[in-house]
Coordinates of C-alpha atoms in Angstrom, one line a residue:
X219 CA 8.5 -68.3 -10.0
X220 CA 8.6 -72.1 -10.0
X221 CA 6.4 -72.3 -7.0
X222 CA 4.0 -69.4 -7.6
X223 CA 3.4 -69.0 -11.3
X224 CA 2.2 -71.2 -14.2
X225 CA 0.8 -74.3 -12.4
X226 CA 3.4 -74.3 -9.7
X227 CA 2.3 -75.7 -6.3
X228 CA 1.6 -72.3 -4.9
X229 CA 0.0 -70.8 -8.0
X230 CA -3.7 -70.1 -8.4
X231 CA -3.9 -73.1 -10.8
X232 CA -1.8 -75.8 -9.0
X233 CA -1.1 -79.1 -10.8
X234 CA -3.8 -81.8 -10.8
X235 CA -1.6 -84.9 -11.2
X236 CA -0.6 -85.2 -7.6
X237 CA -1.3 -87.6 -4.7
X238 CA -1.9 -84.9 -2.1
X239 CA -4.1 -81.9 -1.5
X240 CA -3.3 -78.5 -0.1
X241 CA -5.7 -77.5 2.6
X242 CA -6.1 -73.7 3.0
X243 CA -7.0 -70.6 1.1
X244 CA -6.7 -70.3 -2.7
X245 CA -4.1 -67.6 -2.2
X246 CA -1.0 -69.1 -0.6
X247 CA 2.1 -67.6 1.2
X248 CA 5.4 -69.2 1.9
X249 CA 8.1 -67.4 3.9
X250 CA 11.5 -69.0 3.4
X251 CA 15.1 -68.2 4.3
X252 CA 17.3 -66.9 1.4
X253 CA 20.6 -68.8 1.8
X254 CA 23.1 -66.0 1.1
X255 CA 24.1 -62.5 2.2
X256 CA 22.2 -59.7 0.4
X257 CA 23.0 -56.0 0.4
X258 CA 21.2 -53.0 -1.0
X259 CA 22.9 -49.7 -1.8
X260 CA 21.0 -46.4 -2.1
X261 CA 22.6 -43.1 -3.0
X262 CA 26.0 -44.5 -2.1
X263 CA 24.9 -45.8 1.3
X264 CA 24.5 -49.5 2.2
X265 CA 20.9 -49.3 3.4
X266 CA 20.5 -53.1 4.0
X267 CA 23.0 -55.8 4.8
X268 CA 21.6 -59.2 5.8
X269 CA 22.4 -62.9 6.1
X270 CA 18.8 -63.5 7.4
X271 CA 16.7 -62.3 4.5
X272 CA 13.5 -64.1 3.7
X273 CA 11.8 -64.7 0.4
X274 CA 8.0 -64.4 0.4
X275 CA 6.5 -66.7 -2.2
X276 CA 3.0 -65.6 -2.9
X277 CA 0.5 -67.0 -5.4
X278 CA 0.6 -65.2 -8.7
X279 CA 3.7 -63.0 -7.8
X280 CA 7.4 -63.2 -8.1
X281 CA 9.2 -63.8 -4.8
X282 CA 9.9 -60.7 -2.7
X283 CA 12.8 -60.3 -0.3
X284 CA 12.0 -59.3 3.2
X285 CA 14.8 -58.1 5.5
X286 CA 14.9 -58.0 9.3
X287 CA 14.6 -54.5 10.8
X288 CA 17.9 -55.2 12.7
X289 CA 19.8 -55.4 9.4
X290 CA 18.5 -52.1 8.0
X291 CA 19.7 -48.5 8.3
X292 CA 16.6 -47.3 9.9
X293 CA 18.0 -43.8 10.2
X294 CA 17.8 -43.5 6.4
X295 CA 14.1 -44.6 6.3
X296 CA 11.6 -41.8 6.7
X297 CA 7.9 -42.8 7.4
X298 CA 5.7 -41.5 4.6
X299 CA 2.2 -41.9 6.0
X300 CA 1.2 -43.9 3.0
X301 CA -0.7 -47.1 3.6
X302 CA -2.2 -50.0 1.5
X303 CA -4.2 -53.1 2.4
X304 CA -3.7 -56.7 1.4
X305 CA -6.5 -59.1 2.3
X306 CA -3.8 -61.9 2.8
X307 CA -1.2 -59.9 4.7
X308 CA -2.9 -57.0 6.3
X309 CA -2.3 -53.2 6.4
X310 CA 1.1 -52.1 5.0
X311 CA 3.0 -49.0 6.1
X312 CA 5.6 -47.3 3.9
X313 CA 8.9 -45.5 4.3
X314 CA 10.9 -43.4 1.9
X315 CA 14.7 -44.0 1.8
X316 CA 16.4 -40.6 2.2
X317 CA 20.0 -39.8 1.8
X318 CA 20.7 -36.0 1.6
X319 CA 18.5 -34.7 -1.2
X320 CA 17.9 -38.2 -2.7
X321 CA 14.5 -39.6 -1.9
X322 CA 12.7 -42.7 -3.1
X323 CA 9.1 -42.2 -2.2
X324 CA 7.4 -45.2 -0.6
X325 CA 10.1 -47.6 -1.7
X326 CA 10.0 -49.6 1.5
X327 CA 7.0 -51.3 3.1
X328 CA 6.2 -53.6 6.0
X329 CA 3.2 -55.1 7.8
X330 CA 3.6 -53.8 11.4
X331 CA 0.6 -55.8 12.5
X332 CA 0.2 -58.5 9.9
X333 CA -2.8 -60.8 9.8
X334 CA -2.5 -63.8 12.1
X335 CA -1.8 -66.3 9.4
X336 CA 1.1 -64.1 8.2
X337 CA 2.4 -63.1 11.7
X338 CA 6.0 -64.0 10.7
X339 CA 6.1 -60.9 8.5
X340 CA 6.3 -58.8 11.7
X341 CA 9.8 -57.2 12.1
X342 CA 10.7 -57.4 8.4
X343 CA 10.6 -54.8 5.6
X344 CA 10.6 -55.2 1.8
X345 CA 12.1 -52.9 -0.8
X346 CA 11.1 -51.7 -4.3
X347 CA 13.9 -53.4 -6.2
X348 CA 14.3 -50.8 -8.9
X349 CA 14.4 -47.9 -6.4
X350 CA 17.8 -49.0 -5.1
X351 CA 21.1 -48.0 -6.7
X352 CA 22.5 -51.6 -6.6
X353 CA 21.8 -55.0 -5.1
X354 CA 24.5 -57.6 -4.2
X355 CA 24.1 -61.4 -3.7
X356 CA 27.2 -62.0 -1.7
X357 CA 29.8 -59.9 -3.7
X358 CA 28.1 -60.2 -7.1
X359 CA 25.9 -57.5 -8.3
X360 CA 22.4 -58.6 -9.2
X361 CA 20.5 -57.4 -12.3
X362 CA 16.7 -57.9 -12.6
X363 CA 15.9 -59.5 -9.2
X364 CA 17.2 -62.2 -6.9
X365 CA 17.2 -65.6 -8.3
X366 CA 14.4 -67.9 -7.1
X367 CA 16.1 -71.1 -5.8
X368 CA 13.2 -73.1 -7.4
X369 CA 13.8 -71.6 -10.9
X370 CA 16.1 -73.5 -13.3
X371 CA 17.7 -72.9 -16.6
X372 CA 19.0 -75.9 -18.5
X373 CA 20.7 -75.9 -22.0
X374 CA 21.1 -79.0 -24.0
X375 CA 22.7 -79.6 -27.4
X376 CA 20.2 -81.1 -29.9
X377 CA 20.5 -82.5 -33.5
X378 CA 16.8 -81.8 -34.2
X379 CA 16.3 -80.0 -37.5
X380 CA 15.2 -76.4 -36.8
X381 CA 14.0 -73.9 -39.5
X382 CA 13.0 -70.3 -39.0
X383 CA 10.8 -68.7 -41.6
X384 CA 9.2 -65.4 -42.3
X385 CA 6.5 -66.3 -44.8
X386 CA 8.3 -68.5 -47.3
X387 CA 11.7 -66.9 -46.6
X388 CA 14.1 -69.1 -44.7
X389 CA 15.9 -66.9 -42.1
X390 CA 17.8 -69.8 -40.4
X391 CA 18.2 -73.5 -40.7
X392 CA 20.4 -75.8 -38.5
X393 CA 20.9 -79.3 -37.1
X394 CA 23.2 -77.8 -34.4
X395 CA 20.8 -75.8 -32.2
X396 CA 20.7 -75.9 -28.4
X397 CA 17.5 -76.2 -26.5
X398 CA 17.0 -73.9 -23.5
X399 CA 14.5 -75.1 -20.9
X400 CA 13.5 -72.6 -18.2
X401 CA 11.1 -73.2 -15.4
X402 CA 7.6 -72.0 -16.2
X403 CA 8.4 -71.0 -19.8
X404 CA 8.2 -72.9 -23.1
X405 CA 11.3 -74.5 -24.5
X406 CA 13.3 -72.2 -26.8
X407 CA 15.7 -73.2 -29.6
X408 CA 18.9 -71.1 -29.9
X409 CA 20.7 -71.3 -33.3
X410 CA 24.4 -70.9 -34.0
X411 CA 25.0 -67.6 -35.9
X412 CA 26.7 -69.4 -38.7
X413 CA 23.4 -71.0 -39.6
X414 CA 21.4 -67.7 -39.6
X415 CA 20.9 -65.4 -42.6
X416 CA 22.8 -62.5 -41.1
X417 CA 22.2 -60.4 -44.2
X418 CA 18.5 -60.5 -43.4
X419 CA 18.9 -59.1 -39.9
X420 CA 19.8 -55.6 -38.5
X421 CA 20.9 -54.9 -34.9
X422 CA 18.2 -53.4 -32.7
X423 CA 18.7 -50.9 -29.8
X424 CA 16.5 -53.1 -27.6
X425 CA 18.1 -55.0 -24.7
X426 CA 16.6 -56.8 -21.8
X427 CA 17.9 -58.3 -18.5
X428 CA 17.1 -61.8 -17.2
X429 CA 18.4 -62.6 -13.7
X430 CA 18.9 -66.3 -14.8
X431 CA 20.4 -65.8 -18.3
X432 CA 21.9 -62.3 -18.4
X433 CA 21.6 -59.3 -20.7
X434 CA 20.0 -60.0 -24.1
X435 CA 20.8 -58.1 -27.4
X436 CA 18.1 -58.1 -30.1
X437 CA 18.0 -58.2 -33.9
X438 CA 15.2 -57.0 -36.3
X439 CA 14.3 -58.3 -39.7
X440 CA 15.7 -55.9 -42.3
X441 CA 13.6 -54.3 -45.0
X442 CA 15.0 -54.0 -48.6
X443 CA 15.8 -50.3 -48.2
X444 CA 18.0 -50.9 -45.1
X445 CA 15.2 -50.1 -42.6
X446 CA 13.3 -52.4 -40.3
X447 CA 10.6 -54.7 -41.6
X448 CA 9.8 -56.6 -38.3
X449 CA 11.3 -55.3 -35.0
X450 CA 13.0 -57.5 -32.5
X451 CA 12.5 -61.0 -34.1
X452 CA 15.5 -62.5 -32.4
X453 CA 17.8 -62.1 -29.4
X454 CA 21.0 -63.6 -28.0
X455 CA 23.1 -63.6 -24.9
X456 CA 26.6 -62.5 -25.9
X457 CA 27.9 -62.9 -22.3
X458 CA 25.4 -65.1 -20.5
X459 CA 25.3 -66.1 -16.9
X460 CA 26.7 -69.6 -15.9
X461 CA 23.4 -71.5 -16.4
X462 CA 23.1 -70.4 -20.0
X463 CA 26.7 -70.5 -21.1
X464 CA 26.1 -73.2 -23.8
X465 CA 23.8 -70.7 -25.6
X466 CA 26.4 -67.9 -25.7
X467 CA 26.1 -66.0 -29.0
X468 CA 23.3 -68.2 -30.3
X469 CA 20.2 -66.6 -31.7
X470 CA 16.6 -67.4 -30.6
X471 CA 13.7 -66.4 -32.8
X472 CA 10.2 -65.6 -31.3
X473 CA 7.7 -63.3 -33.0
X474 CA 4.1 -63.6 -34.3
X475 CA 5.4 -62.9 -37.8
X476 CA 8.1 -65.6 -37.6
X477 CA 7.5 -69.4 -37.7
X478 CA 9.9 -71.9 -36.1
X479 CA 9.6 -75.4 -37.5
X480 CA 11.2 -78.4 -35.6
X481 CA 11.6 -81.9 -37.0

């Protein structure tokens, strides 16, 4: 994400304040070794196991892992006949992982004869991440997608005064927030639960997964009758990944109906 999105050097809107120029097409590709062992499990079978995976960084897209053919269970990949065309990479062929009666249609693709400027794609296949039963980075299960080595999450304690309001109603106020900075995203303030009006919030059923921070739980603004006035105004990471540990259990507010004031 750091390279390909939001003014990264390989994005479609690269930064201007530099002392160099990139000669080449507007749409850029970078094929780079992923530094750890990666495995994919489908229907109980390890369908990919590699220490030579490659991340394809491509303008405007999240990085995609490509795995050498030699590290795949080719006997579990059935050609589907489906094809697509990419003006930057060439014609893609597709395979459907098949184990017994379990089939993931067109969940694997490759460029058997890639365009000359992307010839290094030959001999590698990519997988639809969500079509797999599980992915492992070394021996740790991965949720969301592989972490981009150029993407960072930093959490810093701050004494800045933070207030969260819904209209004139103060939902939270603190001088003990933490500031979470994440590559390509705006800074976000996370507030200790002791400084949040818990009586104004109700737990939501919503949850999301971030491969850099973990699984988030959400809260909604409660209505007077016990219902929901504004859905999903805040979230927190009750058991965050290592880079976000300082934000454990803290609440972050972000919603068009909520205003965050920082002094």
